[in-house]
Short mmCIF file of C-alpha atoms in Angstrom, two decimals:
data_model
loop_
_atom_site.label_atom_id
_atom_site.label_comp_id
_atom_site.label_asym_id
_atom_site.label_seq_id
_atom_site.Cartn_x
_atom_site.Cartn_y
_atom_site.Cartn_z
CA UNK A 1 115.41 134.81 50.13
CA UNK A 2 114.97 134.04 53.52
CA UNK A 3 112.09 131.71 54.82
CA UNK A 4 108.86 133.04 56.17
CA UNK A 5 108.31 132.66 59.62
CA UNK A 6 105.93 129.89 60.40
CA UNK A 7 103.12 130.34 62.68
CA UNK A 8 103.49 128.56 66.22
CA UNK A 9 100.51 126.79 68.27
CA UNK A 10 100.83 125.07 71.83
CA UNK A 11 98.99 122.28 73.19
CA UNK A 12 98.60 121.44 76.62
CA UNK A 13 98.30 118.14 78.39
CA UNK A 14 96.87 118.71 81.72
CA UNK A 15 96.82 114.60 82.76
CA UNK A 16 96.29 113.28 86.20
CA UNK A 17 99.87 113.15 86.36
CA UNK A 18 101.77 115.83 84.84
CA UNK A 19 100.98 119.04 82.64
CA UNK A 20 102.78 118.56 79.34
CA UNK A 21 103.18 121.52 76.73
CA UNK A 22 104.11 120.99 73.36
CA UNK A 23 105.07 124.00 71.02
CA UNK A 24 104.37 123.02 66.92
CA UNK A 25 104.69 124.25 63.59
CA UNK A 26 101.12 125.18 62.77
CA UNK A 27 101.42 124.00 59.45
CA UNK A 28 103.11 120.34 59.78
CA UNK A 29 102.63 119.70 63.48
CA UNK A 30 106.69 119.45 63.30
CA UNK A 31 107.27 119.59 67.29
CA UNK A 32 109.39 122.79 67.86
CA UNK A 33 109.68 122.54 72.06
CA UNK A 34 108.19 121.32 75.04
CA UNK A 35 108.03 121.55 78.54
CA UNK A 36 106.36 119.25 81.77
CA UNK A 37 105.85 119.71 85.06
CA UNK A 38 104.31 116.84 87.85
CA UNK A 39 101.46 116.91 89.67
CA UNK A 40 100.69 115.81 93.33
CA UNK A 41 99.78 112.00 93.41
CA UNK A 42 95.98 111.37 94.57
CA UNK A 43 92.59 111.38 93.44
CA UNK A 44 91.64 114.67 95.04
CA UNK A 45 93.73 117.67 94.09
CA UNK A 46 94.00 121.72 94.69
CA UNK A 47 93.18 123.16 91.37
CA UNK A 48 95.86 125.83 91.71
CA UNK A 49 98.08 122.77 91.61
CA UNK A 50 97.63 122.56 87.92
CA UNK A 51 98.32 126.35 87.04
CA UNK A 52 101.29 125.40 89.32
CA UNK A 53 102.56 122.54 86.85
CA UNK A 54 101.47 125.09 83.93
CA UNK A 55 103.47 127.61 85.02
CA UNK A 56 106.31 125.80 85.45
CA UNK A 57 106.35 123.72 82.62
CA UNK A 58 105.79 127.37 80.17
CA UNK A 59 109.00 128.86 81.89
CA UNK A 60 111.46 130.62 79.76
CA UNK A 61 109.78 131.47 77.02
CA UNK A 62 108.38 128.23 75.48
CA UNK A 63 105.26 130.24 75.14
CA UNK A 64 107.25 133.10 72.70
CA UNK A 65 105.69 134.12 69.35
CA UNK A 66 102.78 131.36 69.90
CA UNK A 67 99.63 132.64 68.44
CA UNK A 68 97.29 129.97 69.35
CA UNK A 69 96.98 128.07 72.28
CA UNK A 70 94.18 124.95 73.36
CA UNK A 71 94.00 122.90 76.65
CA UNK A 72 93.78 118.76 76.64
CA UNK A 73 92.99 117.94 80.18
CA UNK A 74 91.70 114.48 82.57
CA UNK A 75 88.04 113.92 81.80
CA UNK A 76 85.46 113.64 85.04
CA UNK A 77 87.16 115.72 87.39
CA UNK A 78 84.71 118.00 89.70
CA UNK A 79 86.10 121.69 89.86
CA UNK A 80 83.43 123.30 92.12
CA UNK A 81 83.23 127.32 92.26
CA UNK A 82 81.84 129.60 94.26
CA UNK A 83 79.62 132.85 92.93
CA UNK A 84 83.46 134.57 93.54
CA UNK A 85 85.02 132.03 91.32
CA UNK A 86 87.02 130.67 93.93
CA UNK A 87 87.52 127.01 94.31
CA UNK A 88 85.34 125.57 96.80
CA UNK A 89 87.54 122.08 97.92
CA UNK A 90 90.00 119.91 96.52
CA UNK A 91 88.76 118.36 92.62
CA UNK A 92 87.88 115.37 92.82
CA UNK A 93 89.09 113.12 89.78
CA UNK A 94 87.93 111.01 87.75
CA UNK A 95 89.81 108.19 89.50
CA UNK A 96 88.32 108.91 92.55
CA UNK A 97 85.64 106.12 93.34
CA UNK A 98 84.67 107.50 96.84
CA UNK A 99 81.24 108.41 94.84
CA UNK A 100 80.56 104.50 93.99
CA UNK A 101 76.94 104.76 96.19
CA UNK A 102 76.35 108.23 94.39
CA UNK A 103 76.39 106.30 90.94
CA UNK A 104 74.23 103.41 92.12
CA UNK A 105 71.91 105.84 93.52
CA UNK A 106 71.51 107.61 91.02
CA UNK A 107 71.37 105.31 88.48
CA UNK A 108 68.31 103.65 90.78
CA UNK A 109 66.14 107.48 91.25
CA UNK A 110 66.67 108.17 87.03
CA UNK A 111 65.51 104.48 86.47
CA UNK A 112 68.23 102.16 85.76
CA UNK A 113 71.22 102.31 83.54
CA UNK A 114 69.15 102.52 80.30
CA UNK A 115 67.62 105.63 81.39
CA UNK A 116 70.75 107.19 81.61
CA UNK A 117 72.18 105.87 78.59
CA UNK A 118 68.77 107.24 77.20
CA UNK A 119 69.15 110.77 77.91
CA UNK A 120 72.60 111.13 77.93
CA UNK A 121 74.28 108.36 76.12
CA UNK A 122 75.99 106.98 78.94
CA UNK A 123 75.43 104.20 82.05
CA UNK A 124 76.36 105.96 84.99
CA UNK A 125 80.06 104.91 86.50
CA UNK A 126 81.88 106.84 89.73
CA UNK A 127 83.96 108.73 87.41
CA UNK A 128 81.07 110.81 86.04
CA UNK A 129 81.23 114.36 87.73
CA UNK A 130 77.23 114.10 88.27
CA UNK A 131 77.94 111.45 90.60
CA UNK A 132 80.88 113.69 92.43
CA UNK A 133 78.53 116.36 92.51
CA UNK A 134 75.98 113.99 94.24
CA UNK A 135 78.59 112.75 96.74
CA UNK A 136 79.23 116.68 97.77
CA UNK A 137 75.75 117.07 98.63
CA UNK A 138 75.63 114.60 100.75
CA UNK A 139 78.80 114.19 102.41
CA UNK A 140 79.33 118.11 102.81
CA UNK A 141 76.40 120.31 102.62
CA UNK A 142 78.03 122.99 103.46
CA UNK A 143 80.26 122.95 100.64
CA UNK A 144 77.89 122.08 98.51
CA UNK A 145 75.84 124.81 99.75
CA UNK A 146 78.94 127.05 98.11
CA UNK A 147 78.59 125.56 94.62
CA UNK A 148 77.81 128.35 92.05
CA UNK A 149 79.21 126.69 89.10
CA UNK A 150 81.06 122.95 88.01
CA UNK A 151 83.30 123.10 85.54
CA UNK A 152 85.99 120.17 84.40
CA UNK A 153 89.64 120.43 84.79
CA UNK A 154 89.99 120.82 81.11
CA UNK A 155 87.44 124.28 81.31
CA UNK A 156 89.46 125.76 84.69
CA UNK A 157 92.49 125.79 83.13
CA UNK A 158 91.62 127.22 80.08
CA UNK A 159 89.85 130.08 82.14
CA UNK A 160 92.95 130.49 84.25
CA UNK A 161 95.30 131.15 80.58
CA UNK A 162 92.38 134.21 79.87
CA UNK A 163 92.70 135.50 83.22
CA UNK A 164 96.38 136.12 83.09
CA UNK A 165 95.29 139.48 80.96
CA UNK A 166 91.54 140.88 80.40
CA UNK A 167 90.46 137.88 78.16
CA UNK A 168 88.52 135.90 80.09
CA UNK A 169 84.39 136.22 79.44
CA UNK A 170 83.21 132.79 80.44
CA UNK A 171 83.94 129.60 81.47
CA UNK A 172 83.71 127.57 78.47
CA UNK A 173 83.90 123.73 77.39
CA UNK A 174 83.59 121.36 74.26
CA UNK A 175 81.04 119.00 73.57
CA UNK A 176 83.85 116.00 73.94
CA UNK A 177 84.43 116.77 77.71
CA UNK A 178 80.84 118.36 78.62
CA UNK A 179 79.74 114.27 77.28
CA UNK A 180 81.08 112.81 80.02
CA UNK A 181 79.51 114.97 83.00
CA UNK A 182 76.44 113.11 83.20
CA UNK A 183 74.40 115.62 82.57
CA UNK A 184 74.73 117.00 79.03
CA UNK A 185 73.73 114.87 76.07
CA UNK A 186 76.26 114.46 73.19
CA UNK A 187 73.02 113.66 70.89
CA UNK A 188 71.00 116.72 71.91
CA UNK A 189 74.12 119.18 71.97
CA UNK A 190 72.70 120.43 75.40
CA UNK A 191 72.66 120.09 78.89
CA UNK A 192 70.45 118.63 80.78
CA UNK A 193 69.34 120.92 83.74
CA UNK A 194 66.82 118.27 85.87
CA UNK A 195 69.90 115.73 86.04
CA UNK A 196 71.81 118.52 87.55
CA UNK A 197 68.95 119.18 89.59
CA UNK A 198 69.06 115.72 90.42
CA UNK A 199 72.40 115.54 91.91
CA UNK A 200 72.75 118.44 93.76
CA UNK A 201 69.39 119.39 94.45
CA UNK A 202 69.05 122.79 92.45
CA UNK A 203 70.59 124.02 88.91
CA UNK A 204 74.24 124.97 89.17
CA UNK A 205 76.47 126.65 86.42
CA UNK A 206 77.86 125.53 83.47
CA UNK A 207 80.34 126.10 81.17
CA UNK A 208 79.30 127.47 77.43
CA UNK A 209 80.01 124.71 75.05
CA UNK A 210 82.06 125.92 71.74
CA UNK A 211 82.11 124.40 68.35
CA UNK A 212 84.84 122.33 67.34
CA UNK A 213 87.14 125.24 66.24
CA UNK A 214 85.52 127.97 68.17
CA UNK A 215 87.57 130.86 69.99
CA UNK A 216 86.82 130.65 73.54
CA UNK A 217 89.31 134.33 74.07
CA UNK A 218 92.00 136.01 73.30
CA UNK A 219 95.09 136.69 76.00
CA UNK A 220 96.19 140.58 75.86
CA UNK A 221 99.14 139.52 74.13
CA UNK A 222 97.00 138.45 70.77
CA UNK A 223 97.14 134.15 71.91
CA UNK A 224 93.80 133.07 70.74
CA UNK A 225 92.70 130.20 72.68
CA UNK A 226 90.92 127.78 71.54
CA UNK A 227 88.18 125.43 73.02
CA UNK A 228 90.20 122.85 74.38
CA UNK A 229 88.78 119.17 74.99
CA UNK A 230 88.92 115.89 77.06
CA UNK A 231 92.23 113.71 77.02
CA UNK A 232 90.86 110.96 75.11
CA UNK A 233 89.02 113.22 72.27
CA UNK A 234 92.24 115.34 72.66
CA UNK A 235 94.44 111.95 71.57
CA UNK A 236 91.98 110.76 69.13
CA UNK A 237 92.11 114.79 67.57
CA UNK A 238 96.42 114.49 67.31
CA UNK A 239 96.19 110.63 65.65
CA UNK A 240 94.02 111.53 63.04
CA UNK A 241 92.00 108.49 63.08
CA UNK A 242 90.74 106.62 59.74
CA UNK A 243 87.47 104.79 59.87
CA UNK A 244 88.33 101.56 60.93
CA UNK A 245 90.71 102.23 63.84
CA UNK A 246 90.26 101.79 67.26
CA UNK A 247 92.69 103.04 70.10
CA UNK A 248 94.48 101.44 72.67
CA UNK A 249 95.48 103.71 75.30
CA UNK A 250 97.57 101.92 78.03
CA UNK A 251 98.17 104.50 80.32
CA UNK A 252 97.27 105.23 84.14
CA UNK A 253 93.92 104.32 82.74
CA UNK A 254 93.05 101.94 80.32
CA UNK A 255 90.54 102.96 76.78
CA UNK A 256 89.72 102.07 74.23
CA UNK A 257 88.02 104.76 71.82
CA UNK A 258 86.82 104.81 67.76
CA UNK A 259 86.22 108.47 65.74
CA UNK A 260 82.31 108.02 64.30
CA UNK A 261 80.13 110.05 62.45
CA UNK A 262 77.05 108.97 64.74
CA UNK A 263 76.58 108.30 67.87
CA UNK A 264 76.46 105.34 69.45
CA UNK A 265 74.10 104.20 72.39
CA UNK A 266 75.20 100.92 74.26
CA UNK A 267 72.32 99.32 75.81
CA UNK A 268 74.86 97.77 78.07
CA UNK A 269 76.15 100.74 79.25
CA UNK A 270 79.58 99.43 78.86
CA UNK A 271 80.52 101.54 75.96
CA UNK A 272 79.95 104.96 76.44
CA UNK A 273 78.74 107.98 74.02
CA UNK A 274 81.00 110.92 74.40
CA UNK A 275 81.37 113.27 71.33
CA UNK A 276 84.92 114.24 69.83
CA UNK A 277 86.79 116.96 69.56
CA UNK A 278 86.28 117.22 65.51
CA UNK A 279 82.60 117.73 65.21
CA UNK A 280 81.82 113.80 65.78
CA UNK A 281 81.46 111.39 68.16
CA UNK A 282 83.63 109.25 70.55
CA UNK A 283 82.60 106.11 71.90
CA UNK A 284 84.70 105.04 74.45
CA UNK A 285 85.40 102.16 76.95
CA UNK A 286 87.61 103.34 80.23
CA UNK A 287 89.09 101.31 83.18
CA UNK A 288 90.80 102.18 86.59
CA UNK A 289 93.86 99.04 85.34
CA UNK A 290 96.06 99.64 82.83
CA UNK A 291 100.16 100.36 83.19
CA UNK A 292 100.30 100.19 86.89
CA UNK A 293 99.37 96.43 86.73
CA UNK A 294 102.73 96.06 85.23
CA UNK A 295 104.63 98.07 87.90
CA UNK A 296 102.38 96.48 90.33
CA UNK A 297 103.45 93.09 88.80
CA UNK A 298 107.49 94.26 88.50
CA UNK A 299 106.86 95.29 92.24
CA UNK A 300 105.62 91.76 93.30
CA UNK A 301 108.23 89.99 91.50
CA UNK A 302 111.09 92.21 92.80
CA UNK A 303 111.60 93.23 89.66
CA UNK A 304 111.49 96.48 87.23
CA UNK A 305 109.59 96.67 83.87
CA UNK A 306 112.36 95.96 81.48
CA UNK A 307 112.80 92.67 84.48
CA UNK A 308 108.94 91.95 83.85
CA UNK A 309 109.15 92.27 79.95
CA UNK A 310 112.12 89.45 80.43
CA UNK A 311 110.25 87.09 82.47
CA UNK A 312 106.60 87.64 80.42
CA UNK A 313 108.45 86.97 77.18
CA UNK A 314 110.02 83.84 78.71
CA UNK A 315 106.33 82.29 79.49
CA UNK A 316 103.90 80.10 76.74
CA UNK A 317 100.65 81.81 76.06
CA UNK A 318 98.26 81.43 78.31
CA UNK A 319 101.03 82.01 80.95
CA UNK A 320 100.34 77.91 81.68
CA UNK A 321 96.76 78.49 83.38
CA UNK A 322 97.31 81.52 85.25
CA UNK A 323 94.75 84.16 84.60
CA UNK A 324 94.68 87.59 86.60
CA UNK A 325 91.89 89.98 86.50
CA UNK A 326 93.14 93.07 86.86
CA UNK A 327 91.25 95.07 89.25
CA UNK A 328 93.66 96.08 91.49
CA UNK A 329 92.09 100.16 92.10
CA UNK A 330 88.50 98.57 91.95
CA UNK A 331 87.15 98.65 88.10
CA UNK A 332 84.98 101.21 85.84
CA UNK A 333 84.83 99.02 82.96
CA UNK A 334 82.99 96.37 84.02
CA UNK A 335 81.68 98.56 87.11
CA UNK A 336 82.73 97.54 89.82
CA UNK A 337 84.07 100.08 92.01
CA UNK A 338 84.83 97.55 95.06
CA UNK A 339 86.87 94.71 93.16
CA UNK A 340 89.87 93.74 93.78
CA UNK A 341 92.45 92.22 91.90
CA UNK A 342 92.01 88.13 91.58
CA UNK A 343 94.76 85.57 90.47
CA UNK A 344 92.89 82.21 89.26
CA UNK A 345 94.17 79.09 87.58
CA UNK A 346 97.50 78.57 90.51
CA UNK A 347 98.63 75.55 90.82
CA UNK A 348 102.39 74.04 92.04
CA UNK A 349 103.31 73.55 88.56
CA UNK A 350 102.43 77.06 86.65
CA UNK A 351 103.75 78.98 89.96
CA UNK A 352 106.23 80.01 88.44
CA UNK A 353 107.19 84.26 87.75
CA UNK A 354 107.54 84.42 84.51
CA UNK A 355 103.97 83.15 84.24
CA UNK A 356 103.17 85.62 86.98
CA UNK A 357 104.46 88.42 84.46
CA UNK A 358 102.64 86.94 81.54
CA UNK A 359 99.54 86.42 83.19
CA UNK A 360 99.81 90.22 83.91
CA UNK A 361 100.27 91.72 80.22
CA UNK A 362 97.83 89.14 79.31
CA UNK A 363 94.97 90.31 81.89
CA UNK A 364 95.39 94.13 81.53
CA UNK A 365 95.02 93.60 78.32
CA UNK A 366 92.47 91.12 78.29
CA UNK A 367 90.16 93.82 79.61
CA UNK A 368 90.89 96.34 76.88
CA UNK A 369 90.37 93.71 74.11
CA UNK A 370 86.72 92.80 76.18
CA UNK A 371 86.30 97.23 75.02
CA UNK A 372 87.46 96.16 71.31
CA UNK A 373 84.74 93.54 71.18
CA UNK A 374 82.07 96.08 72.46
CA UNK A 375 82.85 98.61 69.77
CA UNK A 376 82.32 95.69 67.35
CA UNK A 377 79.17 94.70 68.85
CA UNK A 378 77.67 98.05 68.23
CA UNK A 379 78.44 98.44 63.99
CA UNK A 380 81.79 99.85 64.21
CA UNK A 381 84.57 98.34 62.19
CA UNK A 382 87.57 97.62 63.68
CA UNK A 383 90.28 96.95 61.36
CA UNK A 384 93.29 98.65 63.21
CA UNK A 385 94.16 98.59 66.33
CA UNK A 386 96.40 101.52 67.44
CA UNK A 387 98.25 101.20 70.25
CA UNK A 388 99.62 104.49 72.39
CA UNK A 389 100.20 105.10 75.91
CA UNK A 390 103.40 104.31 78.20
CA UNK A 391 102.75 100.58 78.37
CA UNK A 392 102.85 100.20 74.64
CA UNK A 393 106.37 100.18 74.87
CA UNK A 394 106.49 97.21 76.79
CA UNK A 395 108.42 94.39 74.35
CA UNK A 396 106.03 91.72 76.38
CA UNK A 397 102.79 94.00 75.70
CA UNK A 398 104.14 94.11 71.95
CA UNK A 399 104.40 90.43 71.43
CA UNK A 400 100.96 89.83 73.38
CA UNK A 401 98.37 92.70 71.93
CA UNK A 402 98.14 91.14 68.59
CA UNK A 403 97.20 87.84 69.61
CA UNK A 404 94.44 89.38 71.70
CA UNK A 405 93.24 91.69 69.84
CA UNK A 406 92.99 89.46 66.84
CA UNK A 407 93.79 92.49 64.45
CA UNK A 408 96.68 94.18 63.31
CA UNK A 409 98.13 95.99 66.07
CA UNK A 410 99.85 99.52 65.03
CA UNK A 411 102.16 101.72 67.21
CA UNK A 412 102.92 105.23 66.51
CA UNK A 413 106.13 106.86 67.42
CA UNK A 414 106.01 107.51 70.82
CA UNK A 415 104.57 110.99 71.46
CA UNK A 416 102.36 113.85 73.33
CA UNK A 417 99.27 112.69 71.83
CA UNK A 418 96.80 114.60 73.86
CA UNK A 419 99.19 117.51 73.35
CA UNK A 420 99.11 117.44 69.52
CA UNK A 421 95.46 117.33 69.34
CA UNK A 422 95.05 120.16 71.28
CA UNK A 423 97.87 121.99 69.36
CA UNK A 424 95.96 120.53 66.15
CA UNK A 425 92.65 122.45 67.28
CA UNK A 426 94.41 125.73 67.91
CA UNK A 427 95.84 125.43 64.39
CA UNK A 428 92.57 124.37 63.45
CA UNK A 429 90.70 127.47 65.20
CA UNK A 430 93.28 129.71 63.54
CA UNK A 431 92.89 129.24 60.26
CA UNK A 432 89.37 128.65 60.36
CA UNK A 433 88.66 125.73 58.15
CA UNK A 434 85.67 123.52 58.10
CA UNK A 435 88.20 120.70 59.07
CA UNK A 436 91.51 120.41 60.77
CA UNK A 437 94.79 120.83 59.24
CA UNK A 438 96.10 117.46 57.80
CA UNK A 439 99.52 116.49 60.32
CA UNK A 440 101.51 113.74 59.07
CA UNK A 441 101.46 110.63 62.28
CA UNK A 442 104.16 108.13 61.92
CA UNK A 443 104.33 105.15 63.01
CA UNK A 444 107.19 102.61 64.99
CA UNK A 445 105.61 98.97 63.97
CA UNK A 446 102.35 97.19 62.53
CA UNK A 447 101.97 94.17 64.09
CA UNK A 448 100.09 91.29 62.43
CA UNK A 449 97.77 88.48 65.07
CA UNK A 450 99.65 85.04 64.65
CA UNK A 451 97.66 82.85 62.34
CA UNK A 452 97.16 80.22 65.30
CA UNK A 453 94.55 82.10 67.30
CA UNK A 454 96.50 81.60 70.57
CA UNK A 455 94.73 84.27 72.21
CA UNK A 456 90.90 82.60 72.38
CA UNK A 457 92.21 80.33 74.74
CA UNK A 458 93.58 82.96 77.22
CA UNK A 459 90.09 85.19 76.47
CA UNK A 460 87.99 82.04 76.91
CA UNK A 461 89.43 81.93 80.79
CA UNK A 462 89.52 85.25 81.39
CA UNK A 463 85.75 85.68 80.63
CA UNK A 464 85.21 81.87 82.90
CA UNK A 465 87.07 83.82 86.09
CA UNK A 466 85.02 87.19 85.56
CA UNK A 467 81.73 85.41 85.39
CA UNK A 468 82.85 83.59 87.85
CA UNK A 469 83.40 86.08 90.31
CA UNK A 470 81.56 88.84 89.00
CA UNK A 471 78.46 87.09 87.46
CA UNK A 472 76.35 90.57 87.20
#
């Protein structure tokens, strides 16, 4: 008797680099096919550009026989729309820190960063789109003037799928990506129309925000499309977190993320309270710094990565004194949107590249492990630490993170892990379950921290240089 034919879901990673698509079996989350396309380097970008990459990367068929489709997409980015629809200017991305007065404005008119971690669970950084929305109105009024609706990359996208056919309504979100606007409150499950006011000067448009496994349409073909989400809730959606974990993510960006049942307000402002794509919520810890301090650090050393895992692994611990903070696209975690990258500790004798190279794995990830601590400080446990993203392939990263992180240190297989979730939540919307269907993850290594503690020394000087530097 022949099998029955299995049921097909796609999820889409729309990242700051590249639209991925992967194609699963909506029962196992077995990966059936894929397909990628790039998109143009910058931190502004044409939104067409993405239904570009989409297009592309869903040529010849990889869409056939798929009955449910959901969008994981860059969090932040400004899509600005005019009463038409159209596309007012370029988005500008979450990476783009030319709004770095608009945040410390901001912050300043609401009251200070507890204010805004008041009413929307967050401190203020340049990523935010509020802050991108502020920087419009000043910088060009007349564009601004334009503005009928903001919506996140995440939310265009997924309109852009519905508008192939008759399917599309209204531009809709999820809570995960709507908490990190700056102007909806993951708490309160609403948004809050004087912040918009605030930025811009008047109420602008917003997307609806769906449940978890809400339909946001239907293409004329029968695809139901799910809600879709932000990158990191997307990720945290296709891991299937336990309690206990905390994620890694060493890609462009750095983060560092935990699946709770609560949310979680961080006086400091360091941590921020996003909600998740399964119901929950998502504090999370981003920075500007995470791979490209290697390649950065290959570059310097006229080397490639596989040349800077060599060299790193070739150093002591500690890299012999030399301690690099890793600013080198200004920071969001710690703010500071004007830094620079800072090598301290150089003397004649450690000058040496392989602790160049070491001093590099060990300050990206120094920063990440100063997110781990945070998560801590505010009643999480942190038991696991799961490590994904391109960098976590590094053999040098590898042999660092656990000493760090002080933790076991677990690596999945490598994978489309913003592309699973979002397939995961159009299985999930689907069948229609109060939770998501249960997808095996599998995993490369768990790596246990050396008994010796070598890593408090290297934390101790990375926190003397910071202060240092950057004493507020």
């Amino acid at each position: 008797m022949p099998d029955a034919p299995r049921t097909l879901v796609a999820g889409v990673d729309s990242s700051t680099q590249s639209t991925k698509v992967v194609v699963c079996d909506a029962a196992t989350g077995e990966i059936v096919r894929s397909g990628r396309a790039p998109h143009p380097d910058g931190t502004s970008v044409h939104p067409d550009r993405w239904w570009d990459a989409f297009t592309t990367a869903t040529a010849d068929g990889l869409l056939d026989d798929v009955a449910g489709i959901a969008v994981g997409g860059q969090q932040h980015g400004m899509c600005a729309l005019d009463e038409s629809g159209a596309v007012v200017r370029e988005a500008l991305l979450w990476n783009d820190t030319r709004s770095a007065q608009s945040a410390r404005d901001l912050t300043d008119e609401l009251g200070g960063p507890q204010e805004w971690v008041r009413r929307t669970g967050s401190a203020l950084v340049p990523s935010f789109t509020v802050t991108k929305v502020r920087w419009l109105a000043e910088h060009e009024p007349d564009n601004a003037a334009r503005v009928h609706d903001v919506v996140l990359p995440h939310d265009w996208l997924t309109a852009q799928i519905l508008k192939q056919g008759n399917g599309f309504e209204r531009y809709t979100t999820d809570r995960g990506d709507a908490s990190g606007t700056g102007y909806f409150s993951s708490t309160d499950n609403s948004y809050l129309p004087e912040l918009q006011e605030l930025a811009l000067g008047r109420v602008f448009g917003v997307p609806t925000v769906l449940g978890p496994h809400e339909v946001a349409g239907r293409t004329d073909l029968g695809m139901v499309v799910g809600p879709g989400t932000g990158d990191n809730a997307g990720a945290a959606l296709g891991l299937g977190l336990r309690p206990g974990d905390v994620v890694v993510s060493l890609g462009t960006s750095g983060a560092v993320f935990a699946d709770a049942d609560r949310p979680v307000a961080d006086p400091n402002g360091l941590i921020a309270s996003f909600a998740s794509a399964s119901g929950g919520h998502l504090p999370l810890m981003a920075t500007l710094n995470a791979a490209r301090v290697l390649t950065a650090a290959a570059q310097l050393l006229g080397t490639d990565l596989a040349g800077l895992d060599r060299l790193a692994l070739a150093a002591a611990p500690g890299a012999g004194g030399l301690t690099l903070l890793p600013y080198l696209d200004g920071e969001r975690s710690p703010n500071l949107p004007d830094a620079t990258g800072t090598l301290g500790g150089l003397t004649r004798a450690n000058a040496t590249p392989e602790n160049l190279a070491r001093a590099a794995v060990e300050g990206m990830l120094a920063n990440l492990v100063a997110g781990v601590a945070d998560v801590r400080r505010l009643g999480l446990p942190v038991e696991r630490v799961v490590l994904i993203g391109g960098a976590a392939a590094s053999a040098a990263v590898r042999a660092v993170a656990p000493g760090l992180f002080g933790v076991p240190v677990a690596i999945p297989e490598p994978g489309e892990y913003v592309g699973l979730g979002a397939a995961r939540q159009a299985a999930w919307v689907l069948g229609g379950d109060d939770h998501p269907p249960e997808w095996e993850v599998r995993y490369e290594a768990t790596l246990d921290p050396p008994v010796t503690g070598e890593g408090t020394a290297v934390l101790d000087r990375y926190a003397t240089l910071l202060a240092s530097l950057h004493p507020s």
